[in-house]
Short mmCIF file of C-alpha atoms and ligand atoms in Angstrom, two decimals:
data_model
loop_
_atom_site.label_atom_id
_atom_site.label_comp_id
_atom_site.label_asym_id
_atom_site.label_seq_id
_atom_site.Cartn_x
_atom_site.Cartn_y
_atom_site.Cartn_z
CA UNK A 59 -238.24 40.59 51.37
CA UNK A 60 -240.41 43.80 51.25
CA UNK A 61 -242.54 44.23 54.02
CA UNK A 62 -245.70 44.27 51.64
CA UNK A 63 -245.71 40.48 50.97
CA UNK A 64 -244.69 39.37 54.96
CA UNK A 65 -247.60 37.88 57.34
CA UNK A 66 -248.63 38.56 60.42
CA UNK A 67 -250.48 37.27 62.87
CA UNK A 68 -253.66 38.81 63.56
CA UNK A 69 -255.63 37.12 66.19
CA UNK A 70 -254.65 33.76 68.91
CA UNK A 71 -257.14 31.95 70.13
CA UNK A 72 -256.52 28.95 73.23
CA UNK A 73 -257.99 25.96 74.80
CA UNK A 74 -257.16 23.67 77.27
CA UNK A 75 -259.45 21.25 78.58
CA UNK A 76 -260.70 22.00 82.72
CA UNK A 77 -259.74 18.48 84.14
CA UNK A 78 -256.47 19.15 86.43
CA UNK A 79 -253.61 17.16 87.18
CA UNK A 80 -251.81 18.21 89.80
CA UNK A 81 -248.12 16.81 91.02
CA UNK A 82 -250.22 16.26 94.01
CA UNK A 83 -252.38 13.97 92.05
CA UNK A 84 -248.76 12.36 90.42
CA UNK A 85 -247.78 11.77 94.09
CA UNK A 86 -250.38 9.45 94.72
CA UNK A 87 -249.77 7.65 90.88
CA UNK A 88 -246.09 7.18 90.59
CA UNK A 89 -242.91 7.72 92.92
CA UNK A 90 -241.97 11.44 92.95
CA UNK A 91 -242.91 14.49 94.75
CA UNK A 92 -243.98 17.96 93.77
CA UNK A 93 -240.40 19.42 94.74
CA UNK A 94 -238.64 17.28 93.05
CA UNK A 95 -240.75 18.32 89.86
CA UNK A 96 -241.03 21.77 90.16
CA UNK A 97 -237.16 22.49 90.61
CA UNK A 98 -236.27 19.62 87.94
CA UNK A 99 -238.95 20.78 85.61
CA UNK A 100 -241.14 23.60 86.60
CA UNK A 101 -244.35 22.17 86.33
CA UNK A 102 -247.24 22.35 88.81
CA UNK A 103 -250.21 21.08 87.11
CA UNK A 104 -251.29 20.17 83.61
CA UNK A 105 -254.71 20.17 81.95
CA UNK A 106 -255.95 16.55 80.19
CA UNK A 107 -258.83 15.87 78.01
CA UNK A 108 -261.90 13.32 79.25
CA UNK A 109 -261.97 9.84 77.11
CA UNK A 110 -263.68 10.51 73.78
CA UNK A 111 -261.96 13.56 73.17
CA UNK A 112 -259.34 14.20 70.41
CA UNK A 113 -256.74 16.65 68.99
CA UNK A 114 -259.08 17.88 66.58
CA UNK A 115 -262.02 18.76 69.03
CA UNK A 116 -258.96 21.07 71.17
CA UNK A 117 -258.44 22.47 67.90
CA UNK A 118 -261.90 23.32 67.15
CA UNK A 119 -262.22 24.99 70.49
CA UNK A 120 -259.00 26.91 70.15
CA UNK A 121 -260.37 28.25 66.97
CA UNK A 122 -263.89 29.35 68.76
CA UNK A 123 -261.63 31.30 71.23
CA UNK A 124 -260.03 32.80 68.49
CA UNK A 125 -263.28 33.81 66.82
CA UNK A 126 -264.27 35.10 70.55
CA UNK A 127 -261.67 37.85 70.67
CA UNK A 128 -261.52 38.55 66.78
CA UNK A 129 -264.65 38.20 64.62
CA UNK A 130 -264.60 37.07 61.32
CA UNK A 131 -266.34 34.96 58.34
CA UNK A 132 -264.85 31.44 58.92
CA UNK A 133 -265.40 30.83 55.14
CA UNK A 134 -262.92 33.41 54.31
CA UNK A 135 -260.47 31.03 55.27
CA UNK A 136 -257.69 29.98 52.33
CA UNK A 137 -255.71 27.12 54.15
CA UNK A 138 -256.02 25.36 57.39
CA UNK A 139 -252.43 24.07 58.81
CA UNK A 140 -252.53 21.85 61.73
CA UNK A 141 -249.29 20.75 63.63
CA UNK A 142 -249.91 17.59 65.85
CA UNK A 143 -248.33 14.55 66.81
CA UNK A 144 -251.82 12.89 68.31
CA UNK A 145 -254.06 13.15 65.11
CA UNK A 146 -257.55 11.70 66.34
CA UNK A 147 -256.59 8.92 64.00
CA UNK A 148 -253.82 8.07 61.32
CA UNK A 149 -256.25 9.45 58.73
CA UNK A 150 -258.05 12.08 57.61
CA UNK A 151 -255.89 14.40 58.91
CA UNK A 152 -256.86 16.66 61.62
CA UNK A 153 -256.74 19.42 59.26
CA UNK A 154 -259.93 17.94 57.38
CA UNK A 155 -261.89 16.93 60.98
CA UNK A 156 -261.40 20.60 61.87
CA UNK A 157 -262.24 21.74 58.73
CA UNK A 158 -265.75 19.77 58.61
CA UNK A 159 -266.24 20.68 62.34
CA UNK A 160 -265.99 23.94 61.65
CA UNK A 161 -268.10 24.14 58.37
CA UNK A 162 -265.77 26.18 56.54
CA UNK A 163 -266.63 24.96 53.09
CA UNK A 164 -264.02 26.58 49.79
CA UNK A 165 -260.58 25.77 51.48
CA UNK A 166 -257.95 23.09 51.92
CA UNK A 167 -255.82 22.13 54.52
CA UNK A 168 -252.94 19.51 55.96
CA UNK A 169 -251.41 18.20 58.95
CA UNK A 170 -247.36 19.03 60.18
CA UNK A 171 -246.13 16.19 62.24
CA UNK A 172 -242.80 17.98 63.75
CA UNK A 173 -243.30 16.76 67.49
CA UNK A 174 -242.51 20.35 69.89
CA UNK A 175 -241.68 21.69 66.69
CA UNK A 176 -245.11 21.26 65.34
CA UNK A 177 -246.64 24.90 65.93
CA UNK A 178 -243.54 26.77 64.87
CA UNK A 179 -243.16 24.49 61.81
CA UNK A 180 -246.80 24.77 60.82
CA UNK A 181 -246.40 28.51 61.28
CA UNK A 182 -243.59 28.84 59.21
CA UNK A 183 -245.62 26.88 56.46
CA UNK A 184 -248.82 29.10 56.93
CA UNK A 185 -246.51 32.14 56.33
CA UNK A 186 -245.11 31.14 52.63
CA UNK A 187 -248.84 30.90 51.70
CA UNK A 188 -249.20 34.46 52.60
CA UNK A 189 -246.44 35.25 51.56
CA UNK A 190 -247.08 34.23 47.97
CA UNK A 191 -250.03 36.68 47.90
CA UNK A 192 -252.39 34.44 47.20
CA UNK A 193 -253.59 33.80 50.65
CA UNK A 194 -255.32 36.08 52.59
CA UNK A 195 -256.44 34.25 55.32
CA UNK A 196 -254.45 30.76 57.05
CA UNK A 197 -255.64 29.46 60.32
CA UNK A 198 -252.21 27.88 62.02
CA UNK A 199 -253.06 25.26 64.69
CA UNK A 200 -250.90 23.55 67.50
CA UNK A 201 -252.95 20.46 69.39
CA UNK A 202 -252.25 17.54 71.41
CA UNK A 203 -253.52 15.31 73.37
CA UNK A 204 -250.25 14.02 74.97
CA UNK A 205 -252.22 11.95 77.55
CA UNK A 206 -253.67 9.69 74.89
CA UNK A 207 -250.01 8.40 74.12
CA UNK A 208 -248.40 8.74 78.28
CA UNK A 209 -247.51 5.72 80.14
CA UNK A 210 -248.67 6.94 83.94
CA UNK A 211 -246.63 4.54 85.60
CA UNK A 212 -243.44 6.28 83.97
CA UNK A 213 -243.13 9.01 86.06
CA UNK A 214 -240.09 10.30 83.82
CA UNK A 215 -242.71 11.05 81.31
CA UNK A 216 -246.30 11.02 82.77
CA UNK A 217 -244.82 14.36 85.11
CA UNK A 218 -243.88 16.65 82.26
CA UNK A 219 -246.88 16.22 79.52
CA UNK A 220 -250.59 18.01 79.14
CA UNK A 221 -253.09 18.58 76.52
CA UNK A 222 -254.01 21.95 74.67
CA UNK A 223 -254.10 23.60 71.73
CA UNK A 224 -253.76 26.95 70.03
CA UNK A 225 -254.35 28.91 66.82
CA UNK A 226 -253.35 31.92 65.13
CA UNK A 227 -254.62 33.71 61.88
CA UNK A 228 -251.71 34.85 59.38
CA UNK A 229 -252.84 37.30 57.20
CA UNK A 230 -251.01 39.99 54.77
CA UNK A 231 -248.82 42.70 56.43
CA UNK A 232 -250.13 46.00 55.95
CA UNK A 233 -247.46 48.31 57.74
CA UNK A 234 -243.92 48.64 56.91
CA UNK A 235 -241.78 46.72 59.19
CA UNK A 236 -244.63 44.05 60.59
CA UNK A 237 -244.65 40.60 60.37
CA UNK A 238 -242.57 37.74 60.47
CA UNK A 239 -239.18 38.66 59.65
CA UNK A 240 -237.19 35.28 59.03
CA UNK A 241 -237.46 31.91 60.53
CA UNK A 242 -234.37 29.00 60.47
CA UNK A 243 -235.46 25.38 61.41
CA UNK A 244 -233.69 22.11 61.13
CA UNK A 245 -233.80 18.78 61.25
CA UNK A 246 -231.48 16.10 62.81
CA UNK A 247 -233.30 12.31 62.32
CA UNK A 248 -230.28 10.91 64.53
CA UNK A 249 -232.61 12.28 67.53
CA UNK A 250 -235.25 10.02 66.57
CA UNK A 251 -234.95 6.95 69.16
CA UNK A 252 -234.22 9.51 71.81
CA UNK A 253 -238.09 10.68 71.76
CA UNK A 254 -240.82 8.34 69.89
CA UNK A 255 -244.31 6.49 70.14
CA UNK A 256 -242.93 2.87 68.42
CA UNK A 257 -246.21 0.89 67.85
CA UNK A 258 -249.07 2.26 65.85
CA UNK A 259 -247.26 2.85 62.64
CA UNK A 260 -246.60 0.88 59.52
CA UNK A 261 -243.54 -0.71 60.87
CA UNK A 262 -245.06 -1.95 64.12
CA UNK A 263 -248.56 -1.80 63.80
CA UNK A 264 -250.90 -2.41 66.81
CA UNK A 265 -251.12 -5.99 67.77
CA UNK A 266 -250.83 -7.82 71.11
CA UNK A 267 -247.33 -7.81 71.53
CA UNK A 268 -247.14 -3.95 70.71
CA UNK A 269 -249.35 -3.38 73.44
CA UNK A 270 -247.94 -5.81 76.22
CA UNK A 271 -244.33 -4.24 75.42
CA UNK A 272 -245.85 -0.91 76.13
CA UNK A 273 -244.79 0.47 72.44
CA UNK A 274 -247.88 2.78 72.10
CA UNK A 275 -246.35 5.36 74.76
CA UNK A 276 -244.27 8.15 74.45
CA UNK A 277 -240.28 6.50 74.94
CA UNK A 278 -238.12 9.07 76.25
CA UNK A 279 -234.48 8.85 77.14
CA UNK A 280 -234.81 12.53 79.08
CA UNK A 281 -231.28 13.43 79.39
CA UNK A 282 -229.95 13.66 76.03
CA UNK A 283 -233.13 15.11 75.08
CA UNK A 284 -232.71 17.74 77.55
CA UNK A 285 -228.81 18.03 76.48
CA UNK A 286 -229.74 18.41 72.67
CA UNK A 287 -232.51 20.65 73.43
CA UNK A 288 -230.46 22.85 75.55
CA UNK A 289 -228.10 23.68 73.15
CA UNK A 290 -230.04 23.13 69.95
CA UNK A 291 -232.53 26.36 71.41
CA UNK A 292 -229.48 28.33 71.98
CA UNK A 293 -227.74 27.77 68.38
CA UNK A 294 -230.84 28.23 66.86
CA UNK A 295 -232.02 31.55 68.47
CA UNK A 296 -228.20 32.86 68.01
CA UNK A 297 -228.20 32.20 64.37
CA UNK A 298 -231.59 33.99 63.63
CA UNK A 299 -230.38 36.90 65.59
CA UNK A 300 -227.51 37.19 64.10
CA UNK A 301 -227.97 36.57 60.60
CA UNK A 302 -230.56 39.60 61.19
CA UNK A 303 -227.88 41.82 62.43
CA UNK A 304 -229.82 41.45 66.32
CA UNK A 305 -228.83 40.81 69.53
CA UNK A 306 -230.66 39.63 72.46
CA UNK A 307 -230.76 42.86 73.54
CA UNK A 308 -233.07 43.94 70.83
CA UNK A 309 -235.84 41.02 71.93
CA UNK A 310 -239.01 42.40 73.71
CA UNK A 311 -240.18 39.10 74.11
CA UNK A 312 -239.13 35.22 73.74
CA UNK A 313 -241.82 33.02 73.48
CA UNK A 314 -240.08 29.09 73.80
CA UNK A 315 -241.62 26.32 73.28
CA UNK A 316 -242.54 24.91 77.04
CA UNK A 317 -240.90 21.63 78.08
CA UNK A 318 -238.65 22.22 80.72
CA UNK A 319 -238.71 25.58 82.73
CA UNK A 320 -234.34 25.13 82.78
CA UNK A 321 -234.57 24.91 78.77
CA UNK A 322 -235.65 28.16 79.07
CA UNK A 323 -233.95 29.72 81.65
CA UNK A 324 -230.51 28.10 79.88
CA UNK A 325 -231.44 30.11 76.77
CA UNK A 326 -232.61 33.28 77.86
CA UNK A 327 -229.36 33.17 80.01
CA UNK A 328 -227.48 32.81 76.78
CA UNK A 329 -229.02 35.67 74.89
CA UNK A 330 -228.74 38.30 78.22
CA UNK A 331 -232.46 38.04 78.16
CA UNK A 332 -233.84 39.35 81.37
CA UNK A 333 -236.54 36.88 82.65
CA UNK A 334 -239.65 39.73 82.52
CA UNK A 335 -239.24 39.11 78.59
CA UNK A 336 -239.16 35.60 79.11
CA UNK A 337 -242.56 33.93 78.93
CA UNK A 338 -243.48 31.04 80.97
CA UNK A 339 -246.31 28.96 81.86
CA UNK A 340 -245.42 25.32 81.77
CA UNK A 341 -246.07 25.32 85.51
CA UNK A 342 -249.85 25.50 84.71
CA UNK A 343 -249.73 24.09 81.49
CA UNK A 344 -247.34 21.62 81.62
CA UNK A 345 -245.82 20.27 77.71
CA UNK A 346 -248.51 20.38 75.81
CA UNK A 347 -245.88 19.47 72.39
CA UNK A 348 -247.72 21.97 69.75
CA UNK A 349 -250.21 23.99 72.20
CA UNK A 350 -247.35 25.48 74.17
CA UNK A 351 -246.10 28.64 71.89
CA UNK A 352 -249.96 29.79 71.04
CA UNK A 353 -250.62 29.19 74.20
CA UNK A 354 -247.47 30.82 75.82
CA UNK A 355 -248.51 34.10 72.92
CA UNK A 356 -251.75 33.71 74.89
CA UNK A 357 -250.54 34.27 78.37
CA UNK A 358 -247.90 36.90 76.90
CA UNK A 359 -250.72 39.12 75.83
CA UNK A 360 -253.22 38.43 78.84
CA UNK A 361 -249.59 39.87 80.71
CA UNK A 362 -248.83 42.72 78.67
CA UNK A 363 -245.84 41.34 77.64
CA UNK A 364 -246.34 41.31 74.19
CA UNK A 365 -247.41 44.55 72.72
CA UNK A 366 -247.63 46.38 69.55
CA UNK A 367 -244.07 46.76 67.86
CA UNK A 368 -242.57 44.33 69.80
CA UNK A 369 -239.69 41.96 68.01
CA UNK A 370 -240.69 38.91 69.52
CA UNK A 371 -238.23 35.28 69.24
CA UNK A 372 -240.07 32.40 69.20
CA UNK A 373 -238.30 28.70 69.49
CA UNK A 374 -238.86 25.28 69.70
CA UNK A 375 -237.02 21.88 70.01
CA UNK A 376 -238.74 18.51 69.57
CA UNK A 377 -238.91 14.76 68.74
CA UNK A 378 -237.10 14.21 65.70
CA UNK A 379 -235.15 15.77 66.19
CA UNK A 380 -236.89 19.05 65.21
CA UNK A 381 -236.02 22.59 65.70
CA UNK A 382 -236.34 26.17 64.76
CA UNK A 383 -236.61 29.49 65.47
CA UNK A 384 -239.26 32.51 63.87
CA UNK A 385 -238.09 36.61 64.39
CA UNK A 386 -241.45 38.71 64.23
CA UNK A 387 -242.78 42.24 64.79
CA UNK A 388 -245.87 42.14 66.90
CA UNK A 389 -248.81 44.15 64.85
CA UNK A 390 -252.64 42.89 66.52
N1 COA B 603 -239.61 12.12 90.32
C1 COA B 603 -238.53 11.85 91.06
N2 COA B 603 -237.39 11.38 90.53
C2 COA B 603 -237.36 11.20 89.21
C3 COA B 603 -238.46 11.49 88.37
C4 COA B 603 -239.63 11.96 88.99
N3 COA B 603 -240.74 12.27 88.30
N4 COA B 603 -238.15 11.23 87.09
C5 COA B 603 -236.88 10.77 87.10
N5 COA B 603 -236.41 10.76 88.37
C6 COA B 603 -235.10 10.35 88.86
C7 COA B 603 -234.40 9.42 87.92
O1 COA B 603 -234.86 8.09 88.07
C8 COA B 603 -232.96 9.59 88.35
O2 COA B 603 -232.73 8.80 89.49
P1 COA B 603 -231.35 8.01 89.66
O3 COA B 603 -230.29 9.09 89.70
O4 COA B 603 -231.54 7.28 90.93
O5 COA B 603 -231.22 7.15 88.44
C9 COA B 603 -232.90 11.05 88.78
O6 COA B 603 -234.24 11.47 88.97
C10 COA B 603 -232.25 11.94 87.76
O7 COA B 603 -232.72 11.57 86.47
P2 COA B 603 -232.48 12.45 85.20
O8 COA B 603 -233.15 11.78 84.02
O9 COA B 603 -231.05 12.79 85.11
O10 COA B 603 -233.30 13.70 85.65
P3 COA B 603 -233.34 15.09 84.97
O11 COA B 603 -232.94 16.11 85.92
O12 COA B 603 -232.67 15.07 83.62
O13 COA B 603 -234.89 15.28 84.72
C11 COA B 603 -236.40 15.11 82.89
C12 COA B 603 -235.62 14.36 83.92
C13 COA B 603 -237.14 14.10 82.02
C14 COA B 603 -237.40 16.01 83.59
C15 COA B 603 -235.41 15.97 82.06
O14 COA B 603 -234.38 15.14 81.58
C16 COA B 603 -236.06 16.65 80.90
O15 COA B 603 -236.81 17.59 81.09
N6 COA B 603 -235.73 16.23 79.67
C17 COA B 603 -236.25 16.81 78.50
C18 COA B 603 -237.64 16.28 78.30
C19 COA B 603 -238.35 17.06 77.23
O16 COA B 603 -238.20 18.23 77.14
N7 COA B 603 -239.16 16.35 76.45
C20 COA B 603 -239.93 16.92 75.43
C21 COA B 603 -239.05 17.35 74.32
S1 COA B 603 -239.66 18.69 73.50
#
């Protein structure tokens, strides 16, 4: 593709909301200790909403912190694409709540349900708009509100999940060489009973017995998701590389998507990435399912670790199961 029709991002905005849970807090909720869950997972604390609050109010907020650091006319925007597996409701879509929060009247917009996979997959989306060259400006949005859907008695799950969100502006590449390069992503639906909320859908919709058998939670069988994710992150990062003629060696910086600090680790490992161009901050973040790559391009910057010209990898593995993997040259 010529660099003249690519996107890039232009501007990342984040929010999570200030209550704290700490694994101190977990101690005192459910049988584990903060050792156990910082060497199994790498977590420390995670942020999570009051009651009232939903995935589209993160989003709006994410999108105000985005204004914040780069100023422009909100009604410019061509397309809103929101990735999130805790909509505020089953419909409208959190794409339209954001849309009339905002007050951004001449656009149109839709939601990505891809589980950790949601940012990356709504990114990926964003960029065909642009690069069709009839979009100038696409707001990409990651939220969730994990807690609304966390059983915190299961201390499996209720340890590893937070709320946040994040957003990034795509518009048109101006530069030779900018943008996003290539992305791969794939499905694999055999995945599915491995990571799911049950109840709430068309096949068991909420009732009494939906709710006494606890099928509104998140049900995770956490080894074989950590198995598939493991080496699902590594295939897919190899075969982007690759099929661009790269090594790991030519990454500046690898942005994953944040569920389990050994995930990472395993994967940077594989690609001889050196862990100063490895981004994490699940330990204050927790998995926050589509916040955690804005949010981890968030931390990157506030670290210098992502600069101008940098070839940055991002990846992500979710519920599905879901994965992918984007190649881009930083240009903010
Ligand atoms: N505190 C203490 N012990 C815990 C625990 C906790 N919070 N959660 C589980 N355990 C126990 C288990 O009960 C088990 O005990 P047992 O051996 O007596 O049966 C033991 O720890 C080991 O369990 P296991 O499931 O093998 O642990 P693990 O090292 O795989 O870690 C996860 C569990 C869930 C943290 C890990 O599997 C994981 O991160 N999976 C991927 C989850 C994920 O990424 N989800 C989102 C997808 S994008």
């Amino acid at each position: 593709m010529s660099t003249a029709s690519r996107a890039k991002i232009t501007a990342v905005g984040t929010y999570v909301p200030p209550r704290v849970l700490t694994n101190a807090d977990l101690e005192k909720m459910v049988d584990t200790t903060d050792a156990w869950i910082m060497e199994r997972v790498g977590i420390r604390e995670r942020h999570l909403v009051e009651t009232g609050v939903g995935a589209s109010d993160l989003a709006v907020e994410a999108v105000k912190s985005l204004l914040a650091s780069h100023p422009f006319d909100l009604q410019e925007v061509d397309l809103i694409v929101v990735g999130t597996v805790t909509p505020d409701m089953m419909y409208p879509s959190t794409a339209c709540l954001v849309q009339h929060k905002l007050g951004i009247k001449n656009t149109w917009g839709f939601d990505v349900s891809a589980g950790c996979s949601g940012f990356l997959y709504a990114l990926n989306a964003g960029v065909k708009f642009v690069e069709s060259g009839k979009y100038k400006k696409v707001l990409v949005i990651g939220s969730d509100v994990n807690s609304s859907m966390t059983d915190y008695t299961d201390r499996a799950v209720c340890i590893i999940f937070g709320d946040g969100a994040g957003a990034v502006l795509l518009e048109p590449a101006t530069s030779d060489g900018e943008g996003i390069i290539d992305h791969v992503a794939q499905i694999e639906g055999m995945g599915g009973e491995f990571l799911c909320m049950p109840g709430g859908g068309s096949l068991n919709p909420a009732s009494h017995q939906t709710v006494d058998q606890k099928m509104h939670y998140i049900h995770q069988d956490g080894r074989n998701v950590f198995k598939y994710a493991v080496k699902k992150m590594a295939e897919m990062t190899e075969r982007i590389l690759k099929r661009n003629k790269l090594t790991g060696h030519d990454v500046d910086c690898f942005i994953a998507h944040q569920a389990n600090r050994r995930i990472i680790t395993a994967t940077a490992d594989r690609l001889g990435l050196p862990l100063e161009k490895v981004i994490i901050n699940i330990d204050r973040y927790g998995n926050t399912t589509a916040g955690t790559i804005p949010l981890a391009m968030r931390t990157a910057l506030d670290e210098g670790k992502l600069k101008e010209g940098n070839l940055v990898l991002i990846a992500a593995v979710g519920a599905g199961f879901t994965s992918g993997a984007t190649l881009l040259r930083w240009a903010f």
